[in-house]
Coordinates of C-alpha atoms in Angstrom, one line a residue:
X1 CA -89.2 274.3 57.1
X2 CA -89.1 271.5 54.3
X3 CA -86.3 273.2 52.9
X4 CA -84.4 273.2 56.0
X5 CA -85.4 269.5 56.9
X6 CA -83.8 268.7 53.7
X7 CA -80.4 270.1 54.2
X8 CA -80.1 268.3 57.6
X9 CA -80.9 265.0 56.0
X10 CA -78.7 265.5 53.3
X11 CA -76.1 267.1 56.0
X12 CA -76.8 263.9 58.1
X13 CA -75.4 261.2 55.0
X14 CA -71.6 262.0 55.3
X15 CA -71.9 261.4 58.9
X16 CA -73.5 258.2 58.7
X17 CA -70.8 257.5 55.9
X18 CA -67.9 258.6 58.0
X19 CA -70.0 256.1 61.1
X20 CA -70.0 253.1 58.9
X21 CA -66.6 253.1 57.7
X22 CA -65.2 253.5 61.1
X23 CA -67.3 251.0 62.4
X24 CA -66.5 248.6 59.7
X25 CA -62.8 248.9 59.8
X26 CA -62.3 248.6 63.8
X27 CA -64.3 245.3 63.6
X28 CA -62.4 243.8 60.5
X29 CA -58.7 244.7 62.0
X30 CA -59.3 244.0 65.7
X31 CA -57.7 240.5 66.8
X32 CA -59.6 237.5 66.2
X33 CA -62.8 236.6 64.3
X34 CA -66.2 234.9 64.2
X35 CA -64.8 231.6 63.8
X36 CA -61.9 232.1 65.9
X37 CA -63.7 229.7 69.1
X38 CA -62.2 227.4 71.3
X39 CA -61.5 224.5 69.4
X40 CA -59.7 225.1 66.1
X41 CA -62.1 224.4 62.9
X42 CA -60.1 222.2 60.2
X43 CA -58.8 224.6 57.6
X44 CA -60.9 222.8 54.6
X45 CA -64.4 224.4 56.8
X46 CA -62.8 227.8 57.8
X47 CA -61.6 228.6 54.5
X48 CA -64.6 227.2 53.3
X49 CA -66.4 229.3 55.6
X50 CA -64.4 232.9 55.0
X51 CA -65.7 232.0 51.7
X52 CA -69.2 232.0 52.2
X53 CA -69.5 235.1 54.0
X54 CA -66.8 236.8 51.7
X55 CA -64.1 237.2 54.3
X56 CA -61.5 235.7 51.8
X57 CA -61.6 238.9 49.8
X58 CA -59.5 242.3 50.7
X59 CA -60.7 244.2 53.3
X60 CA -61.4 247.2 51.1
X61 CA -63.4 245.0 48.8
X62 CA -65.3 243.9 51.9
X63 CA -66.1 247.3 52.8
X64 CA -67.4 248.2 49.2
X65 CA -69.5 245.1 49.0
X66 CA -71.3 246.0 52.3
X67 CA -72.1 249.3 51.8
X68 CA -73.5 248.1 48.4
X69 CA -75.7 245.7 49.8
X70 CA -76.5 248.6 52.6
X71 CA -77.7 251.0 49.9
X72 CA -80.1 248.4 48.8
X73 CA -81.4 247.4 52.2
X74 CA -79.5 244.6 52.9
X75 CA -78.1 244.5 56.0
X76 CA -75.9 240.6 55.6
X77 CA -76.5 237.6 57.2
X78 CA -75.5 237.0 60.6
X79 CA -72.2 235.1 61.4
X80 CA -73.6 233.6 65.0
X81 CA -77.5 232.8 64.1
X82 CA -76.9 230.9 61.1
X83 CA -80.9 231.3 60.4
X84 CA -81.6 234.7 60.9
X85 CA -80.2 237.6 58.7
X86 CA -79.1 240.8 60.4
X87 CA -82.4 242.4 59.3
X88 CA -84.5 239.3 60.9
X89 CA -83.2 239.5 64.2
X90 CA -82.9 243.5 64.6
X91 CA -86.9 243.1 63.8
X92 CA -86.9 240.8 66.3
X93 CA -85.7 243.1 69.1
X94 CA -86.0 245.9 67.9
X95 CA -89.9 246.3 69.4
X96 CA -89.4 245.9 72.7
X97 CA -85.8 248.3 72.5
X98 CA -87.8 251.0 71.2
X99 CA -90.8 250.5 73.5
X100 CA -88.5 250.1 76.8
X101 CA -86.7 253.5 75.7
X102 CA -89.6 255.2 75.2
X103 CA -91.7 254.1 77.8
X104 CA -88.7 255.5 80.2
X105 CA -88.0 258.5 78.3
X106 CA -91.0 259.6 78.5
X107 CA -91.6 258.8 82.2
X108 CA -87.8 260.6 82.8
X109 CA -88.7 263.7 80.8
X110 CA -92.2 264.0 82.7
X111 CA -90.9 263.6 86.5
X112 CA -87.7 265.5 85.6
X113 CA -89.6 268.6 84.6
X114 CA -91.6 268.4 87.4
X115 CA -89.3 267.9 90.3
X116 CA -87.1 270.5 88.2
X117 CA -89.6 273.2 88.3
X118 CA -90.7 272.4 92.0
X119 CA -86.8 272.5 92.8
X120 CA -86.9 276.3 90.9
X121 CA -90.0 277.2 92.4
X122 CA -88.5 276.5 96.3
X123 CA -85.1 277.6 95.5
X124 CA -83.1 277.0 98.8
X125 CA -85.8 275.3 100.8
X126 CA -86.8 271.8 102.2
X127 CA -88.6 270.5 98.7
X128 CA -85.9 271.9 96.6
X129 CA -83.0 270.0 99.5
X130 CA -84.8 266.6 99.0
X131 CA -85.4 267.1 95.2
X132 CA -81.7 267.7 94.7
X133 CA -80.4 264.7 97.3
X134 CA -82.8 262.0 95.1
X135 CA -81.4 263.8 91.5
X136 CA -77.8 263.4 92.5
X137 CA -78.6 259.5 93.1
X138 CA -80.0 258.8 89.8
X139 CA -76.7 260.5 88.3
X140 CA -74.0 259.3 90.1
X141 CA -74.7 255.5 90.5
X142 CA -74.4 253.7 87.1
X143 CA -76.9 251.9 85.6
X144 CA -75.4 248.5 86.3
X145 CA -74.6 249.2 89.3
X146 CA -78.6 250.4 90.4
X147 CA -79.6 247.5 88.0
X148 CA -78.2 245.2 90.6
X149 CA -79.5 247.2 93.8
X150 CA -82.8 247.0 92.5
X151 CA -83.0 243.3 92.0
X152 CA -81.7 242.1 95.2
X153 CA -83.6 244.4 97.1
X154 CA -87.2 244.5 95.3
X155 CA -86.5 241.6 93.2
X156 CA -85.4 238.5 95.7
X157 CA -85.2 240.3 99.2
X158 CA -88.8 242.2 98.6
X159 CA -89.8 240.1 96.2
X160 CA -92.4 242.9 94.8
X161 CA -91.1 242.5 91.6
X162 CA -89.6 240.0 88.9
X163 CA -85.8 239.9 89.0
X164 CA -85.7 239.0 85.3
X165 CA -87.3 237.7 82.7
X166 CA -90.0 239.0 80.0
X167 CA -92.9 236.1 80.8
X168 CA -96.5 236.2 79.0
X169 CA -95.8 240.1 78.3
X170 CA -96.3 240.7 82.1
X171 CA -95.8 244.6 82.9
X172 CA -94.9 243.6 86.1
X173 CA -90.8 242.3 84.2
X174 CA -90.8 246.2 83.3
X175 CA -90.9 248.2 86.7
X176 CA -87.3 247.8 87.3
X177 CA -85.7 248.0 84.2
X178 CA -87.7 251.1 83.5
X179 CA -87.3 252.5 86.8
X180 CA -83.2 251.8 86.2
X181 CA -83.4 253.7 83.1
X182 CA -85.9 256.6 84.1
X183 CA -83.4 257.7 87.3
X184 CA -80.5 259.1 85.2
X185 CA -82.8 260.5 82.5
X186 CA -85.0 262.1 85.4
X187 CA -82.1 263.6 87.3
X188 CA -80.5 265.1 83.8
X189 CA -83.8 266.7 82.8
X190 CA -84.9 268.1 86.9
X191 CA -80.7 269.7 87.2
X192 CA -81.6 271.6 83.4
X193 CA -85.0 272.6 84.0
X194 CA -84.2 274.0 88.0
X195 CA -81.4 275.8 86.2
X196 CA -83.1 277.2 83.8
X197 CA -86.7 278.0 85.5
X198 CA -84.2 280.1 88.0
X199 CA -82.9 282.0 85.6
X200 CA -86.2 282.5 84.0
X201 CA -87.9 283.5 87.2
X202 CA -85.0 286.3 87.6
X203 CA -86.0 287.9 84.3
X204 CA -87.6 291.8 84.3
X205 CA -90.6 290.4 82.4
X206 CA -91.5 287.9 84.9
X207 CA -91.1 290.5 87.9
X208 CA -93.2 292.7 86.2
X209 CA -95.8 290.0 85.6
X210 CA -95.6 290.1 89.9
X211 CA -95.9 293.1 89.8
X212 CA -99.4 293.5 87.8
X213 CA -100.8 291.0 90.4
X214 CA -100.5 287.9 88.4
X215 CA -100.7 284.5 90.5
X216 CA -97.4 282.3 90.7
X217 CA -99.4 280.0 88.9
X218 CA -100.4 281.6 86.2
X219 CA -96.9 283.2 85.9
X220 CA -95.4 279.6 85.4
X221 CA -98.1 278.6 83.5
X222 CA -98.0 281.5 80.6
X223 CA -94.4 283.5 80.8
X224 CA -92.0 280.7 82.7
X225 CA -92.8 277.5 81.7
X226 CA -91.9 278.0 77.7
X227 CA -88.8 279.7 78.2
X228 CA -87.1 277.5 80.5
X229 CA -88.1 274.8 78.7
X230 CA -85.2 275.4 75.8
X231 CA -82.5 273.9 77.6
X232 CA -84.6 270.9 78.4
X233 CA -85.5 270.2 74.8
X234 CA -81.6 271.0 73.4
X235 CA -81.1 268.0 75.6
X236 CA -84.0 265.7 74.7
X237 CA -82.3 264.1 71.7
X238 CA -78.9 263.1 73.0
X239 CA -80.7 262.1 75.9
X240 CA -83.1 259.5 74.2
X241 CA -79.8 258.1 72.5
X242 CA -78.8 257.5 76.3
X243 CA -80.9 255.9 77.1
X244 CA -81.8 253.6 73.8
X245 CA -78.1 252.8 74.2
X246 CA -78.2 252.6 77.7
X247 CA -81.1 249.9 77.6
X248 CA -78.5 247.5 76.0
X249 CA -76.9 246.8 79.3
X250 CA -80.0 246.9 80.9
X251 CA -82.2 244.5 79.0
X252 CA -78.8 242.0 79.4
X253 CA -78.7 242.6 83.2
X254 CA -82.9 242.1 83.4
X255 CA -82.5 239.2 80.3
X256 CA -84.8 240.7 78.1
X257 CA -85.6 240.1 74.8
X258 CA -84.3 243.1 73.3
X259 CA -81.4 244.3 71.0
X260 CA -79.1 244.2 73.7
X261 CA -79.3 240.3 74.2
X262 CA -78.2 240.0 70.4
X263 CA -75.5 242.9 70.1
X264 CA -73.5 241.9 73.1
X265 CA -73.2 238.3 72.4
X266 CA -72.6 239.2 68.9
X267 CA -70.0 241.4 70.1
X268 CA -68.4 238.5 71.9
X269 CA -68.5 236.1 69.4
X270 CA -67.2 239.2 66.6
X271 CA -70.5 238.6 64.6
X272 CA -69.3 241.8 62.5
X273 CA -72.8 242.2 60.2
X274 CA -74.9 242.2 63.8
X275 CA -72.5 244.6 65.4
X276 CA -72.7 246.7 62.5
X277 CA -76.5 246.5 61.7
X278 CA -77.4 247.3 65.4
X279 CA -74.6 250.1 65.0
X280 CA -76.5 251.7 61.8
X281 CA -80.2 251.1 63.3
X282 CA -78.9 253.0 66.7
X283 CA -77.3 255.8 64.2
X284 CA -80.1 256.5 62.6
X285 CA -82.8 256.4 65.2
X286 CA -80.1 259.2 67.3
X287 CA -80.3 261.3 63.7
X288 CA -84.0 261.3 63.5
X289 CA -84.7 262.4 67.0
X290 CA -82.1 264.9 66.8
X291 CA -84.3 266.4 63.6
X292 CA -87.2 266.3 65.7
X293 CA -86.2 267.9 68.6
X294 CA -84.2 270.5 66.0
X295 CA -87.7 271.3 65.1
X296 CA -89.2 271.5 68.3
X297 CA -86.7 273.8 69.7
X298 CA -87.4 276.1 66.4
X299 CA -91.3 276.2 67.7
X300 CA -90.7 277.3 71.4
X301 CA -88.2 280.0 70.7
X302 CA -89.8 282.3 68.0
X303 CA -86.2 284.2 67.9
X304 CA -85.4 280.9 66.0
X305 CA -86.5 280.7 62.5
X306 CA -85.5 278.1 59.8
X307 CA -85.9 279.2 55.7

C-alpha cells in the first residue's frame, strides 16, 4: 500500500505542474492588470509598481521565479491587500472553507445514502416517488439560484434564520449556507446509491440470502450495504471538490468570511498571486481526497488490491 501511495503522489506532481502553468499563463495574458483601475496611475508609480512585484520582467521569467518561490513555500505577496501575503490570507480563510465543506459533505454523504437506500429498498413505491421528487430539486436548481430562495424565504420572509453574515461564531449563520450546499451533494449521493443498492439487491447471492430466511435487515446490513456502496465512494472525491469549490459562491452570496470572499474579488481586481494561491490550495486538497478515497475504495472491494 505505501508503495502504491507513493506512485500516485509522484504521479500527481506533473499534473499539478501542467495546473500551474496553465493557470499562470491565462492570468498573465488576459486583458488588463492589477493596476489597471479606474483612474490612470502616473507612469513614474506604475512602472515603479510592475517593478516591485516583478511584472517588468518577461513573462517566462515570471513564471520561473514563481514556481521557485512555490517550491520553497512561498506563495507571493498579494497585489490587492498590500499587508497580507498570499499565504496570510489563505490561512485566514481557509478554516472556515474547510469546515463549511466538510460540515456539508458530510451531512450530504449521510442523508444521501440514506434516502438512497430507502429509495432502493421501496423501488416503485410512495417513499421511493417522494425521495426521488426532493433529489431532483437539489440537482437541478443551482446553487445561487437556491442560495437566494433560501434567504428571502427563511432569511427575511421567515425570518428563522440569518440572511448573512458570520456574527460571534453563531451556528445559527450556517443553516442555510450548509443546507445550500448539502442539497446537490445529497441528491448526487441518494441517485448512486438507489442505483446501485438495486442492482445489488438483484444479485443471485442476495436472493439466496432470502431464501435461507435471512431478515431484510440483516440482508442490507451484512451482504447489500458494502457492495453498493462502491459507486458511492468512486464519487466521494470529486464530489468534496464540488462542493469546496462550490462554497466559493456560496460564502460570497451568505458574506462569509471564507476563501471565496478573497478569490472573487481578487479575481476582479486580477490579483494574479491570490488567484493562483487559492488555485494551488484547491488543487491540492482535490488530490489528497482523491488518494483517500483511492484507498477507501481498495478496502471495500477485496477484488481490488494495490502492491
Amino acid at each position: 500500500m505505501f508503495g502504491y501511495v507513493s506512485r500516485r503522489v509522484l504521479s500527481a506532481i506533473p499534473i499539478a505542474l501542467i495546473a500551474v502553468t496553465a493557470c499562470f499563463f491565462i492570468l498573465r495574458l488576459a486583458p488588463g492588470g492589477p493596476f489597471d483601475g479606474e483612474r490612470a496611475l502616473p507612469p513614474a508609480t506604475l512602472a515603479n509598481l510592475r517593478a516591485h512585484y516583478n511584472l517588468d520582467l518577461p513573462l517566462i521569467q515570471q513564471y520561473l521565479l514563481y514556481v521557485w518561490r512555490l517550491l520553497h513555500g512561498d506563495f507571493g505577496p498579494s497585489m490587492v491587500y498590500n499587508d497580507f501575503t498570499v499565504a496570510q490570507m489563505l490561512w485566514i480563510g481557509l478554516p472556515f472553507t474547510l469546515m463549511l465543506g466538510f460540515t456539508a459533505f458530510v451531512i450530504g454523504t449521510i442523508v444521501g445514502l440514506v434516502a438512497g437506500a430507502l429509495s432502493a429498498v421501496n423501488q416503485n413505491k410512495w417513499p421511493d416517488y417522494v425521495l426521488v421528487m426532493l433529489v431532483m430539486v437539489g440537482l437541478v436548481v443551482p446553487n445561487f439560484l437556491m442560495a437566494a430562495i433560501l434567504q428571502l424565504v427563511f432569511g427575511v420572509y421567515l425570518n428563522w434564520f440569518p440572511a448573512g453574515g458570520w456574527q460571534n461564531g453563531s451556528l445559527a449563520h450556517l443553516v442555510l449556507p450548509v443546507t445550500v450546499l448539502v442539497l446537490p451533494h445529497a441528491g448526487r449521493t441518494a441517485r448512486l446509491m438507489r442505483g446501485s443498492m438495486i442492482e445489488v439487491l438483484g444479485t443471485n447471492y442476495i436472493r439466496t440470502a432470502k431464501a435461507k430466511g435471512l431478515g431484510q435487515r440483516l440482508i442490507l446490513a451484512r451482504h447489500a450495504i458494502k457492495p453498493a456502496l462502491l459507486p458511492v465512494v468512486s464519487y466521494l472525491g470529486p464530489g468534496l471538490s464540488y462542493l469546496l469549490t462550490g462554497s466559493l459562491i456560496v460564502e460570497q452570496v451568505f458574506a462569509l468570511p471564507g476563501i471565496g470572499k478573497y478569490f472573487i474579488s481578487a479575481a476582479l481586481n486580477r490579483d494574479y498571486g491570490l488567484v493562483l494561491g487559492t488555485t494551488i490550495l484547491y488543487m491540492v486538497i482535490i488530490l489528497a481526497v482523491n488518494l483517500l478515497v483511492d484507498i477507501l475504495y481498495a478496502w471495500l472491494d477485496p477484488k481490488v488490491r494495490y502492491h
